[in-house]
Tab-separated table of C-alpha atoms and ligand atoms in Angstrom:
chain	number	residue	atom	x	y	z
S	1	MET	CA	123.801	115.795	83.846
S	2	ALA	CA	120.019	115.567	84.075
S	3	LYS	CA	118.712	112.887	81.746
S	4	THR	CA	115.435	112.529	79.878
S	5	ILE	CA	113.814	109.137	80.414
S	6	LYS	CA	112.217	107.378	77.492
S	7	THR	CA	108.911	105.672	78.162
S	8	THR	CA	106.952	103.183	76.080
S	9	ALA	CA	103.815	104.555	74.457
S	10	ARG	CA	100.492	103.673	76.055
S	11	SER	CA	96.988	104.186	74.846
S	12	LEU	CA	94.341	105.388	77.264
S	13	ASN	CA	91.699	103.568	75.217
S	14	ASP	CA	93.259	100.245	76.248
S	15	TYR	CA	92.344	101.090	79.823
S	16	GLY	CA	88.651	101.368	78.947
S	17	ARG	CA	88.085	97.669	79.329
S	18	VAL	CA	89.325	97.664	82.917
S	19	ALA	CA	88.474	101.163	84.121
S	20	GLY	CA	85.228	101.610	82.178
S	21	ASP	CA	84.634	103.667	79.031
S	22	HIS	CA	82.961	106.466	80.990
S	23	THR	CA	86.251	106.959	82.903
S	24	ILE	CA	88.138	107.281	79.627
S	25	GLU	CA	85.652	109.864	78.335
S	26	GLU	CA	85.878	111.811	81.563
S	27	ILE	CA	89.678	111.882	81.325
S	28	ARG	CA	89.603	113.036	77.713
S	29	ALA	CA	87.259	115.878	78.669
S	30	LEU	CA	89.512	116.887	81.568
S	31	ALA	CA	92.547	116.805	79.260
S	32	ALA	CA	91.001	118.742	76.359
S	33	PRO	CA	91.930	122.224	77.631
S	34	PHE	CA	95.549	121.096	78.058
S	35	ARG	CA	96.247	119.910	74.533
S	36	GLY	CA	99.916	120.672	73.887
S	37	ALA	CA	100.577	121.835	77.456
S	38	GLU	CA	104.123	121.055	78.513
S	39	VAL	CA	104.400	118.971	81.669
S	40	LEU	CA	107.821	118.185	83.065
S	41	HIS	CA	108.211	115.530	85.764
S	42	ILE	CA	111.483	115.520	87.683
S	43	ASN	CA	112.728	112.928	90.155
S	44	SER	CA	116.017	111.369	91.148
S	45	THR	CA	115.845	107.793	89.915
S	46	ALA	CA	114.670	105.957	86.824
S	47	TYR	CA	114.658	102.480	88.442
S	48	GLY	CA	113.448	100.970	91.657
S	49	GLY	CA	110.834	102.370	93.919
S	50	GLY	CA	107.236	103.302	93.467
S	51	VAL	CA	107.825	106.762	92.019
S	52	SER	CA	109.594	105.586	88.894
S	53	GLU	CA	107.115	102.762	88.468
S	54	ILE	CA	104.239	105.260	88.490
S	55	LEU	CA	105.994	107.616	86.066
S	56	TYR	CA	106.555	104.854	83.515
S	57	THR	CA	102.759	104.691	83.241
S	58	LEU	CA	101.657	108.244	83.970
S	59	VAL	CA	103.988	110.039	81.555
S	60	PRO	CA	102.954	108.047	78.446
S	61	LEU	CA	99.293	108.318	79.455
S	62	MET	CA	99.636	112.086	79.750
S	63	LYS	CA	101.144	112.104	76.273
S	64	ASP	CA	98.359	109.958	74.930
S	65	VAL	CA	95.742	112.478	76.074
S	66	GLY	CA	97.552	115.281	74.257
S	67	LEU	CA	99.898	116.790	76.814
S	68	ALA	CA	103.551	117.265	75.957
S	69	ALA	CA	104.744	115.307	78.988
S	70	THR	CA	108.389	114.538	79.656
S	71	TRP	CA	110.339	113.020	82.520
S	72	THR	CA	113.807	114.029	83.587
S	73	VAL	CA	115.987	112.413	86.230
S	74	ILE	CA	118.625	114.487	87.946
S	75	GLU	CA	122.069	113.017	88.120
S	76	ALA	CA	123.739	112.825	91.489
S	77	PRO	CA	126.738	111.123	93.091
S	78	PRO	CA	126.359	108.448	95.832
S	79	ALA	CA	127.142	111.009	98.561
S	80	PHE	CA	124.023	112.914	97.505
S	81	PHE	CA	121.886	109.822	98.043
S	82	ASP	CA	123.499	109.090	101.421
S	83	PHE	CA	122.396	112.538	102.479
S	84	THR	CA	118.907	112.332	100.967
S	85	LYS	CA	118.326	108.942	102.616
S	86	ALA	CA	119.052	110.544	106.009
S	87	LEU	CA	116.841	113.478	105.042
S	88	HIS	CA	114.049	111.117	103.977
S	89	ASN	CA	114.229	109.259	107.308
S	90	ALA	CA	114.329	112.503	109.286
S	91	LEU	CA	111.376	113.916	107.357
S	92	GLN	CA	109.446	110.775	108.303
S	93	GLY	CA	110.197	111.505	111.956
S	94	MET	CA	113.340	109.477	112.636
S	95	ALA	CA	115.530	111.176	115.246
S	96	GLY	CA	119.316	111.265	115.237
S	97	GLN	CA	119.921	111.533	111.499
S	98	ASP	CA	123.096	113.295	110.415
S	99	LEU	CA	121.959	116.199	108.257
S	100	THR	CA	125.302	117.974	108.207
S	101	THR	CA	127.510	115.551	106.273
S	102	GLY	CA	126.498	115.822	102.666
S	103	LEU	CA	124.327	118.920	102.995
S	104	ASP	CA	126.699	120.893	100.778
S	105	ARG	CA	126.527	118.111	98.208
S	106	TYR	CA	122.719	118.161	98.282
S	107	LEU	CA	122.579	121.899	97.684
S	108	ALA	CA	125.390	121.977	95.128
S	109	THR	CA	123.936	119.069	93.121
S	110	ASN	CA	120.590	120.775	92.842
S	111	GLU	CA	122.221	124.035	91.799
S	112	HIS	CA	124.370	122.252	89.262
S	113	GLU	CA	121.452	120.208	87.841
S	114	ALA	CA	119.270	123.316	87.613
S	115	ALA	CA	121.702	124.720	85.065
S	116	HIS	CA	120.596	122.035	82.567
S	117	PHE	CA	116.930	123.002	82.451
S	118	SER	CA	115.487	125.523	80.070
S	119	GLY	CA	112.203	126.365	78.372
S	120	THR	CA	108.866	127.446	79.742
S	121	PRO	CA	106.850	124.374	80.691
S	122	ASP	CA	103.279	124.895	81.819
S	123	PHE	CA	103.602	122.536	84.773
S	124	VAL	CA	106.639	121.153	86.538
S	125	VAL	CA	106.044	118.248	88.913
S	126	VAL	CA	108.989	117.658	91.218
S	127	HIS	CA	108.869	114.378	93.112
S	128	ASP	CA	110.079	114.020	96.695
S	129	PRO	CA	112.768	115.905	98.626
S	130	GLN	CA	115.797	115.013	96.484
S	131	PRO	CA	115.172	117.587	93.723
S	132	ALA	CA	112.917	119.879	95.829
S	133	PRO	CA	115.333	122.859	95.717
S	134	LEU	CA	114.986	123.076	91.923
S	135	ALA	CA	112.010	125.444	92.092
S	136	SER	CA	114.108	127.993	93.979
S	137	HIS	CA	116.694	127.909	91.203
S	138	LEU	CA	114.366	127.803	88.228
S	139	ARG	CA	111.227	129.775	89.085
S	140	GLU	CA	112.536	133.056	87.789
S	141	ARG	CA	114.206	131.512	84.766
S	142	PHE	CA	111.045	129.692	83.683
S	143	GLY	CA	108.846	132.729	84.307
S	144	SER	CA	105.350	133.238	85.667
S	145	LYS	CA	103.633	130.986	83.133
S	146	THR	CA	105.060	127.868	84.804
S	147	LYS	CA	103.182	126.325	87.711
S	148	TRP	CA	105.365	124.421	90.160
S	149	ILE	CA	104.024	121.325	91.915
S	150	TRP	CA	105.852	119.414	94.637
S	151	ARG	CA	104.709	115.783	94.836
S	152	CYS	CA	105.566	114.396	98.262
S	153	HIS	CA	105.371	110.611	98.383
S	154	ILE	CA	106.374	110.327	102.034
S	155	ASP	CA	104.701	110.874	105.399
S	156	LEU	CA	105.483	114.443	106.385
S	157	SER	CA	103.117	114.639	109.347
S	158	SER	CA	105.769	114.723	112.090
S	159	PRO	CA	109.215	115.427	110.677
S	160	ALA	CA	112.346	115.939	112.756
S	161	GLU	CA	112.481	119.686	113.207
S	162	GLU	CA	115.903	120.270	111.642
S	163	ALA	CA	114.882	118.334	108.519
S	164	TRP	CA	111.729	120.354	108.107
S	165	ASP	CA	113.555	123.658	108.707
S	166	LEU	CA	115.896	122.670	105.909
S	167	VAL	CA	113.287	121.603	103.351
S	168	ARG	CA	110.467	124.028	104.124
S	169	PRO	CA	111.912	127.110	102.376
S	170	PHE	CA	112.386	125.054	99.218
S	171	VAL	CA	108.880	123.612	99.311
S	172	GLU	CA	107.269	126.973	99.936
S	173	ARG	CA	108.492	128.143	96.544
S	174	TYR	CA	105.923	125.854	94.890
S	175	ASP	CA	102.414	126.724	93.727
S	176	ALA	CA	100.999	123.441	94.957
S	177	ALA	CA	101.925	120.418	97.022
S	178	ILE	CA	100.496	116.934	96.602
S	179	PHE	CA	100.345	114.470	99.475
S	180	THR	CA	99.205	110.848	99.360
S	181	MET	CA	96.615	111.484	102.054
S	182	SER	CA	95.717	114.322	104.396
S	183	ALA	CA	97.274	112.561	107.401
S	184	TYR	CA	100.685	112.840	105.663
S	185	ALA	CA	100.539	116.576	104.980
S	186	LYS	CA	102.602	118.946	107.082
S	187	GLU	CA	100.444	121.234	109.115
S	188	GLY	CA	101.299	124.879	108.601
S	189	LEU	CA	102.930	124.348	105.197
S	190	ARG	CA	102.392	127.541	103.228
S	191	VAL	CA	101.691	126.758	99.591
S	192	PRO	CA	98.769	128.238	97.688
S	193	ARG	CA	97.198	124.892	96.925
S	194	LEU	CA	97.227	121.456	98.519
S	195	ALA	CA	95.996	118.305	96.812
S	196	MET	CA	95.516	114.807	98.227
S	197	ILE	CA	96.274	112.235	95.559
S	198	PRO	CA	96.962	108.606	96.479
S	199	PRO	CA	99.238	106.545	94.246
S	200	SER	CA	97.955	103.892	91.871
S	201	ILE	CA	98.670	100.582	90.203
S	202	ASP	CA	98.787	100.036	86.467
S	203	PRO	CA	96.180	97.371	85.649
S	204	LEU	CA	97.853	96.601	82.315
S	205	SER	CA	101.420	96.155	83.593
S	206	PRO	CA	102.884	92.630	83.752
S	207	LYS	CA	102.450	92.750	87.532
S	208	ASN	CA	98.735	93.474	87.393
S	209	VAL	CA	97.378	92.366	84.053
S	210	GLY	CA	94.721	89.654	84.336
S	211	MET	CA	96.318	86.200	84.575
S	212	PRO	CA	94.327	82.952	84.427
S	213	VAL	CA	94.433	81.186	87.793
S	214	GLY	CA	95.654	78.033	86.052
S	215	THR	CA	98.691	79.872	84.682
S	216	ALA	CA	99.341	81.444	88.080
S	217	ARG	CA	99.223	78.029	89.754
S	218	GLU	CA	101.657	76.596	87.243
S	219	ILE	CA	104.074	79.429	87.890
S	220	VAL	CA	103.965	79.100	91.683
S	221	ALA	CA	104.328	75.327	91.366
S	222	GLY	CA	107.599	76.060	89.593
S	223	TYR	CA	108.788	77.643	92.853
S	224	GLY	CA	107.879	74.543	94.880
S	225	VAL	CA	104.405	75.575	96.058
S	226	ASP	CA	101.685	72.888	96.001
S	227	PRO	CA	98.816	74.593	94.164
S	228	SER	CA	96.252	72.153	95.567
S	229	ARG	CA	96.761	73.398	99.139
S	230	PRO	CA	95.893	76.814	100.658
S	231	LEU	CA	98.429	79.573	100.067
S	232	LEU	CA	99.109	82.786	101.999
S	233	VAL	CA	101.221	85.401	100.216
S	234	GLN	CA	102.970	88.528	101.402
S	235	VAL	CA	104.905	90.541	98.825
S	236	SER	CA	107.176	93.177	100.338
S	237	ARG	CA	110.707	94.269	100.998
S	238	PHE	CA	112.511	92.393	103.778
S	239	ASP	CA	112.177	95.127	106.314
S	240	PRO	CA	111.172	95.206	109.995
S	241	TRP	CA	108.209	97.506	109.247
S	242	LYS	CA	106.724	94.879	106.918
S	243	ASP	CA	106.929	92.363	109.797
S	244	PRO	CA	107.807	89.175	107.887
S	245	LEU	CA	108.584	87.464	111.211
S	246	GLY	CA	105.077	88.292	112.430
S	247	VAL	CA	103.665	86.809	109.232
S	248	VAL	CA	105.534	83.554	109.889
S	249	ASP	CA	104.135	83.518	113.454
S	250	ALA	CA	100.585	84.080	112.175
S	251	TYR	CA	101.075	81.316	109.597
S	252	ARG	CA	102.155	78.929	112.382
S	253	MET	CA	99.007	79.671	114.350
S	254	VAL	CA	96.901	78.999	111.252
S	255	LYS	CA	98.821	75.785	110.554
S	256	ARG	CA	97.765	74.329	113.904
S	257	GLU	CA	94.184	74.400	112.617
S	258	ILE	CA	94.803	73.893	108.886
S	259	PRO	CA	97.935	71.737	108.522
S	260	GLY	CA	98.060	71.989	104.717
S	261	VAL	CA	98.495	75.767	104.645
S	262	GLN	CA	101.558	77.225	102.904
S	263	LEU	CA	103.189	80.648	103.074
S	264	ALA	CA	105.135	82.534	100.413
S	265	LEU	CA	107.101	85.601	101.416
S	266	ILE	CA	108.176	87.384	98.252
S	267	GLY	CA	110.592	90.261	98.639
S	268	SER	CA	112.752	92.283	96.354
S	269	MET	CA	116.119	93.601	97.367
S	270	ALA	CA	119.191	95.073	95.851
S	271	ALA	CA	122.269	92.849	95.785
S	272	ASP	CA	124.100	95.669	97.559
S	273	ASP	CA	121.470	96.246	100.246
S	274	PRO	CA	122.995	94.727	103.407
S	275	GLU	CA	119.962	95.589	105.552
S	276	GLY	CA	117.592	93.789	103.180
S	277	ILE	CA	119.808	90.740	102.945
S	278	ALA	CA	120.213	90.557	106.738
S	279	TYR	CA	116.456	90.707	107.207
S	280	TYR	CA	115.915	88.134	104.489
S	281	ARG	CA	118.237	85.753	106.387
S	282	MET	CA	116.480	86.497	109.651
S	283	SER	CA	113.135	85.624	108.057
S	284	ALA	CA	114.562	82.363	106.716
S	285	GLU	CA	115.942	81.477	110.172
S	286	HIS	CA	112.579	82.250	111.718
S	287	ALA	CA	110.923	79.828	109.286
S	288	ALA	CA	113.354	77.192	110.616
S	289	GLY	CA	113.403	75.025	107.532
S	290	ASP	CA	109.618	74.569	107.343
S	291	PRO	CA	109.140	73.186	103.803
S	292	ASP	CA	105.782	74.940	103.520
S	293	VAL	CA	107.329	78.372	103.973
S	294	HIS	CA	108.752	79.718	100.701
S	295	ILE	CA	110.995	82.720	101.061
S	296	LEU	CA	111.789	84.060	97.622
S	297	SER	CA	113.140	87.208	96.078
S	298	ASN	CA	114.234	88.797	92.856
S	299	LEU	CA	117.593	87.169	93.615
S	300	ASN	CA	115.805	83.827	92.955
S	301	GLY	CA	114.529	85.326	89.713
S	302	VAL	CA	111.079	86.383	90.942
S	303	GLY	CA	110.034	89.079	88.469
S	304	ASN	CA	106.871	91.105	87.940
S	305	ALA	CA	104.899	88.318	86.252
S	306	ASP	CA	105.812	85.967	89.112
S	307	VAL	CA	104.602	88.497	91.676
S	308	ASN	CA	101.373	88.622	89.680
S	309	ALA	CA	101.194	84.814	89.753
S	310	PHE	CA	101.715	84.564	93.521
S	311	GLN	CA	99.076	87.229	94.210
S	312	THR	CA	96.665	85.589	91.764
S	313	ALA	CA	97.253	82.096	93.187
S	314	ALA	CA	96.935	83.218	96.824
S	315	ASP	CA	93.955	82.251	98.918
S	316	VAL	CA	94.662	85.199	101.185
S	317	VAL	CA	97.018	88.094	100.525
S	318	VAL	CA	98.691	89.327	103.701
S	319	GLN	CA	100.362	92.693	104.298
S	320	LYS	CA	101.053	92.687	107.995
S	321	SER	CA	102.857	96.040	108.081
S	322	ILE	CA	103.540	97.752	111.386
S	323	ARG	CA	104.253	101.019	109.634
S	324	GLU	CA	103.507	101.800	106.005
S	325	GLY	CA	103.679	104.550	103.420
S	326	PHE	CA	100.804	103.623	101.195
S	327	GLY	CA	101.246	99.890	100.696
S	328	LEU	CA	100.645	99.388	96.986
S	329	THR	CA	100.860	95.618	97.430
S	330	VAL	CA	97.445	95.816	99.094
S	331	SER	CA	95.800	97.245	95.969
S	332	GLU	CA	97.768	94.749	93.906
S	333	GLY	CA	96.350	91.864	95.959
S	334	LEU	CA	92.795	93.200	95.901
S	335	TRP	CA	93.054	93.778	92.155
S	336	LYS	CA	93.661	90.035	91.752
S	337	GLY	CA	90.314	89.496	93.488
S	338	ARG	CA	91.918	88.208	96.677
S	339	PRO	CA	90.815	89.171	100.190
S	340	VAL	CA	93.564	90.988	102.083
S	341	VAL	CA	94.486	90.787	105.766
S	342	ALA	CA	96.678	93.773	106.515
S	343	GLY	CA	98.061	96.012	109.248
S	344	ASP	CA	95.856	98.932	110.185
S	345	VAL	CA	98.516	101.519	109.336
S	346	GLY	CA	99.448	104.166	106.756
S	347	GLY	CA	97.480	104.091	103.529
S	348	ILE	CA	96.193	100.537	104.075
S	349	PRO	CA	92.809	101.551	105.600
S	350	LEU	CA	92.092	103.547	102.414
S	351	GLN	CA	92.407	100.323	100.451
S	352	VAL	CA	90.986	97.580	102.657
S	353	GLU	CA	87.394	98.167	103.654
S	354	GLU	CA	87.138	96.396	106.988
S	355	GLY	CA	84.962	93.309	106.776
S	356	LYS	CA	84.080	94.045	103.153
S	357	SER	CA	87.253	93.400	101.171
S	358	GLY	CA	89.428	92.052	103.944
S	359	PHE	CA	90.453	92.795	107.499
S	360	LEU	CA	92.618	95.381	109.237
S	361	VAL	CA	94.631	93.836	112.045
S	362	LYS	CA	96.784	95.045	114.905
S	363	SER	CA	98.470	91.847	116.133
S	364	VAL	CA	99.775	88.439	115.094
S	365	GLU	CA	96.830	86.754	116.841
S	366	GLU	CA	94.284	88.898	115.035
S	367	CYS	CA	96.084	88.302	111.747
S	368	ALA	CA	95.931	84.522	112.262
S	369	GLU	CA	92.287	84.667	113.331
S	370	LYS	CA	91.228	86.562	110.183
S	371	ILE	CA	93.239	84.306	107.885
S	372	LEU	CA	91.600	81.265	109.484
S	373	TYR	CA	88.186	82.830	109.024
S	374	LEU	CA	88.838	83.424	105.307
S	375	LEU	CA	90.317	79.981	104.675
S	376	SER	CA	87.345	78.407	106.427
S	377	ASN	CA	84.771	80.493	104.525
S	378	PRO	CA	85.835	80.345	100.874
S	379	GLU	CA	82.589	81.792	99.523
S	380	LYS	CA	82.846	84.779	101.857
S	381	ALA	CA	86.514	85.144	100.888
S	382	ARG	CA	85.559	85.145	97.219
S	383	GLN	CA	82.944	87.841	97.719
S	384	MET	CA	85.387	89.973	99.688
S	385	GLY	CA	87.990	89.646	96.961
S	386	LEU	CA	85.490	90.780	94.356
S	387	ALA	CA	84.430	93.745	96.497
S	388	GLY	CA	88.088	94.709	96.883
S	389	LYS	CA	88.650	94.528	93.164
S	390	GLU	CA	85.777	96.955	92.547
S	391	HIS	CA	87.118	99.335	95.175
S	392	VAL	CA	90.549	99.325	93.511
S	393	ARG	CA	88.936	99.780	90.091
S	394	ARG	CA	87.279	102.986	91.303
S	395	ARG	CA	90.059	104.412	93.417
S	396	PHE	CA	93.529	103.063	92.799
S	397	LEU	CA	94.123	102.542	89.093
S	398	SER	CA	96.380	104.726	86.924
S	399	THR	CA	93.302	106.231	85.278
S	400	ARG	CA	92.079	107.798	88.536
S	401	HIS	CA	95.615	109.045	89.157
S	402	LEU	CA	95.753	110.704	85.757
S	403	ALA	CA	92.324	112.295	86.292
S	404	ASP	CA	93.474	113.702	89.646
S	405	TYR	CA	96.520	115.312	88.034
S	406	LEU	CA	94.350	116.851	85.327
S	407	ARG	CA	91.973	118.245	87.969
S	408	LEU	CA	94.908	119.782	89.773
S	409	PHE	CA	96.168	121.321	86.527
S	410	SER	CA	92.687	122.801	85.963
S	411	ALA	CA	92.627	124.256	89.442
S	412	LEU	CA	96.089	125.754	88.963
S	413	ALA	CA	95.141	127.198	85.578
S	414	GLN	CA	92.227	128.923	87.284
S	415	ASP	CA	94.521	130.206	90.015
S	416	ARG	CA	96.537	131.755	87.229
S	417	VAL	CA	93.482	133.669	86.054
S	418	ALA	CA	92.693	134.702	89.625
S	419	GLY	CA	96.290	135.708	90.316
S	420	ALA	CA	98.903	133.307	91.612
S	421	GLY	CA	98.823	132.655	95.281
S	422	GLU	CA	95.351	133.969	95.923
S	423	VAL	CA	93.560	130.672	96.093
S	424	ALA	CA	94.206	128.338	98.976
S	425	VAL	CA	92.456	125.080	99.696
H	1	UDP	N1	107.650	94.333	94.912
H	1	UDP	C1	108.069	93.521	93.875
H	1	UDP	N2	108.771	92.406	94.159
H	1	UDP	C2	109.058	92.045	95.411
H	1	UDP	C3	108.632	92.873	96.479
H	1	UDP	C4	107.936	94.034	96.192
H	1	UDP	O1	107.809	93.798	92.704
H	1	UDP	O2	109.692	91.036	95.594
H	1	UDP	C5	106.867	95.532	94.574
H	1	UDP	C6	105.419	95.378	94.985
H	1	UDP	O3	104.716	94.567	94.066
H	1	UDP	C7	104.962	96.821	95.027
H	1	UDP	C8	106.230	97.554	95.481
H	1	UDP	O4	107.316	96.674	95.242
H	1	UDP	O5	104.608	97.260	93.724
H	1	UDP	C9	106.184	97.891	96.963
H	1	UDP	O6	105.366	98.995	97.151
H	1	UDP	P1	104.658	99.254	98.552
H	1	UDP	O7	103.963	100.560	98.462
H	1	UDP	O8	103.772	98.083	98.932
H	1	UDP	O9	105.825	99.246	99.621
H	1	UDP	P2	107.245	100.022	99.730
H	1	UDP	O10	108.286	99.015	99.378
H	1	UDP	O11	107.195	101.194	98.792
H	1	UDP	O12	107.318	100.396	101.190
């Protein structure tokens, strides 16, 4: 049965010292017309993954500015998630996914879960494809007051046709769709309103809250890193698209010039994720016992504060992705005031301003060359890190995310006055 998720209270005022008091005032003004408005977020998991991480911040912040925000997770059996994983891959363009086995379960679960919802919220935000069919079940029951928003966190630009044919009728029952960036929106999608809203990092979470460099160095030393020598850090899942093997190759090229350099590859994985564990092993084999390569994961006890420490202690943060959704680790690295060398893919170019806060690279050689440049020009590296931090402050903190939602709510409230469906962007 669908479950309401409890979140810890947060105060928007606390964010003033990092986001600027003017931002807080702007948000309060945007929120004022929505005092008491009911906002219901729905997704399919309370733990793991960027969506839940964002909701743990966004929902309490919405409450703090006066909205009656709640978050519900639908309950589904493993077979549902097997199907939605295939659907997710197919929607991101992967061919050959089996969308027959489990389809009944997908539809039946959504129908079954829909039975547990009642009331007349002002806004319902449904995240990703797993619960997307809910609008079809609940629109009539909730009535015309409720505005339905589908928040798509994935790249829908070139889906496998059968996946899109399946999901499209569900999505077109919404009043608005949010994509991370325009390149990820599906051309021809018919919803009255489209919004482009990138994700965000929470500057006050244990992963991102300001940490003194001395503390960070002590923490990484505890994992065997020598804090007196240069450190490269990549934080990401052990996955071919994150190219950990390419990072090791780039590190080796740098090491020929700067023998003291060290590399930390930090990755999280589930104990029951065979793909992640296999790729973790492959990365370790590729490092071939080099004592200056530290391959660590949550299975070694690396938690959020440790990720913070590694990013803070890094001389250069690397995110050498070959394919990427948004790449939140890039904003995380920049937020620590570190220059970032990252793959020129997905949402990364929104975050790294080429030559200003880091470098966008397309190959191992280029990656090594830019790392060498930064390690050899520490003052330039420092300035780039600071520029990146300012960019993240303006564009990728939770406060901007909250403001974007409130702007969308305003636009939808005006659509209501104009007559639903008449306004398209
Ligand atoms: N992450 C973490 N520990 C790890 C590896 C990753 O906490 O060992 C976090 C990372 O800090 C970031 C998220 O997982 O917040 C990954 O998000 P991103 O958008 O970079 O990549 P995704 O995994 O969603 O493709």
